[in-house]
Structure formats: structure tokens, C-alpha cells
């Protein structure tokens, strides 16, 4: 009996025999499925019962698809965000550059109007450097002696006096600004014509010796008086912000502001000195007079 059982087991364990047995069972089930409705109903019940197992079997594949899609979407969003940030920086820089160009264009237009309104002998120049110290009282211009600039020439912007040329080279010139402690400018009150002196005083200017018996009021504009050979008359130098009478001194205690944009102007006009203008005028009159 044991020999027959072992023979039966060995017979069934062979792959070919298993294939034959499974094939016979499959054919039998197909025949029963086509002929008997009960078998088809049983198959439907089995399919319903096995649906959760099939759903569980599909979940790893679904999770893999979802994860790969999610990671791909995240990577796409990161790349798009980087692109948008780069584009935003580029556009912001372009807008700032356009604003600066608009300011420079407006500055140039005002200087052209100023040059065409009675200051025809002026030379337009550009401030190209203020050295290593942003508060330095020296600025560098891109014009020099080859352009007719000379030491002592006055320099203005669209608002008023900036300073004076202190050194000249062939292709550039050094400008000493109005606030330098070495600067003294003869001025007069535009409203009354009273003359005085404005001194450079460490990044500002001061009116040290304006007598109390003269009329001075907040809001008065101090302009160059033309009493020296450097500054043509009528250039705005400072504005009186306060003028206080002090009992212990015969002079006003004043606070001044500077109309000129000393630290922000990029384009300036260099004015020849009064003596040079007089010589040029005399030469023009002599040339035009009849012989």
C-alpha cells in the first residue's frame, strides 16, 4: 500500500504530469461553464470574493505610479519656480536700470536747457568717480584740458553750484565740491542783493558773518555775486533754512541747505571763469567792429 502511495505522489510531482492534470481540469471547467449556469454563478461569486485581493495586489503598482508622477510634478514645479524667480530678477533689474536711465535723461535735458539759456560757453561733463570714499570732497570728471577745462572753473548741475575745478589733466579733471573746508564762495541774497561769503563746512555750508542790521529771512536764496573771477553771477549756492538773531554776537545764526545734488548728479556743466569770458567778449567785439 505504501509503495502505491509513493508511486502516486511521484507521478503527480512530475512537471509534465502536473501540466496534464491542470489542463484536463481547465478543459473540464470550461465545458461545465458553457453547459451549466450554476458553474457560471459560482465563478461570479468567486470573482467577487477575490476582488479585494486583486485590489491589494494592484496597490503597489498604483503607489509606484502615483509616487513617480508626484516626484515628476514636484521637480517640474521646482524648475518652473526657479525659472520664474530668475525671470523676475531679470525684469526687476531691467526696471531699475530703466528708472536710472530716465533720471539721467531728465538730467541731461535740464542741463541742455540750462546750456542754451545764456551759458553757451559751458562744457558738459560726466562725473565718473568719487574715489574710494563716498563722502570725499573730490570728484573726477571725464573732461580735461584737451576739452578746454582749466583749474578754477566753476561746476554746476541743473539745480545750482557743485564746486570748482581744482586740478586738470589732458583727459580728466578733479572737482572740489562746495562743502570742502577749502571752499569760499562770494554770494548775495537774491531778494535784497546784500553780499556775504558762504564757507564749506564738512559736508555742509555755513554763512558765518551775515550782519544783524541786514535783512535775512528763512527761504532766502543765496546766489553767486560775481564779485570774483571764478563764479559767474546768479548761480544758486544755498538756501536759508533758519536765520536767528543772537544777542551775544552781531551776526545771524543760520542753517543752510544746498540746492545742488552734489552726491547724486551724474552730468554737470563746467563754466569758464569770468576773466576768460571778458577776453572772449572783447575779442568778439573787436572782430565784428568795422576796420
PDB file of N, CA and C in Angstrom, residues 137-138 176 179-184 200:
ATOM      1  N   UNK A 137      35.513 115.005  -0.702  1.00  0.00           N
ATOM      2  CA  UNK A 137      35.199 116.310  -1.283  1.00  0.00           C
ATOM      3  C   UNK A 137      35.831 116.480  -2.660  1.00  0.00           C
ATOM      4  N   UNK A 138      36.297 115.364  -3.246  1.00  0.00           N
ATOM      5  CA  UNK A 138      36.882 115.385  -4.585  1.00  0.00           C
ATOM      6  C   UNK A 138      36.085 114.461  -5.502  1.00  0.00           C
ATOM      7  N   UNK A 176      36.593 119.909  -6.801  1.00  0.00           N
ATOM      8  CA  UNK A 176      36.446 120.067  -5.356  1.00  0.00           C
ATOM      9  C   UNK A 176      35.047 120.588  -5.074  1.00  0.00           C
ATOM     10  N   UNK A 179      31.170 121.775  -0.435  1.00  0.00           N
ATOM     11  CA  UNK A 179      31.236 121.569   1.012  1.00  0.00           C
ATOM     12  C   UNK A 179      32.654 121.396   1.533  1.00  0.00           C
ATOM     13  N   UNK A 180      33.646 121.419   0.689  1.00  0.00           N
ATOM     14  CA  UNK A 180      35.030 121.286   1.145  1.00  0.00           C
ATOM     15  C   UNK A 180      35.393 122.445   2.069  1.00  0.00           C
ATOM     16  N   UNK A 181      36.185 122.149   3.081  1.00  0.00           N
ATOM     17  CA  UNK A 181      36.593 123.193   4.027  1.00  0.00           C
ATOM     18  C   UNK A 181      37.479 124.246   3.375  1.00  0.00           C
ATOM     19  N   UNK A 182      37.982 123.995   2.176  1.00  0.00           N
ATOM     20  CA  UNK A 182      38.821 124.960   1.476  1.00  0.00           C
ATOM     21  C   UNK A 182      38.012 125.892   0.575  1.00  0.00           C
ATOM     22  N   UNK A 183      36.703 125.709   0.520  1.00  0.00           N
ATOM     23  CA  UNK A 183      35.865 126.473  -0.406  1.00  0.00           C
ATOM     24  C   UNK A 183      35.293 127.722   0.264  1.00  0.00           C
ATOM     25  N   UNK A 184      35.419 128.849  -0.426  1.00  0.00           N
ATOM     26  CA  UNK A 184      34.778 130.101  -0.012  1.00  0.00           C
ATOM     27  C   UNK A 184      34.137 130.698  -1.265  1.00  0.00           C
ATOM     28  N   UNK A 200      32.565 126.380   2.950  1.00  0.00           N
ATOM     29  CA  UNK A 200      32.403 124.945   3.079  1.00  0.00           C
ATOM     30  C   UNK A 200      32.678 124.511   4.499  1.00  0.00           C
TER      31      UNK A 200
END
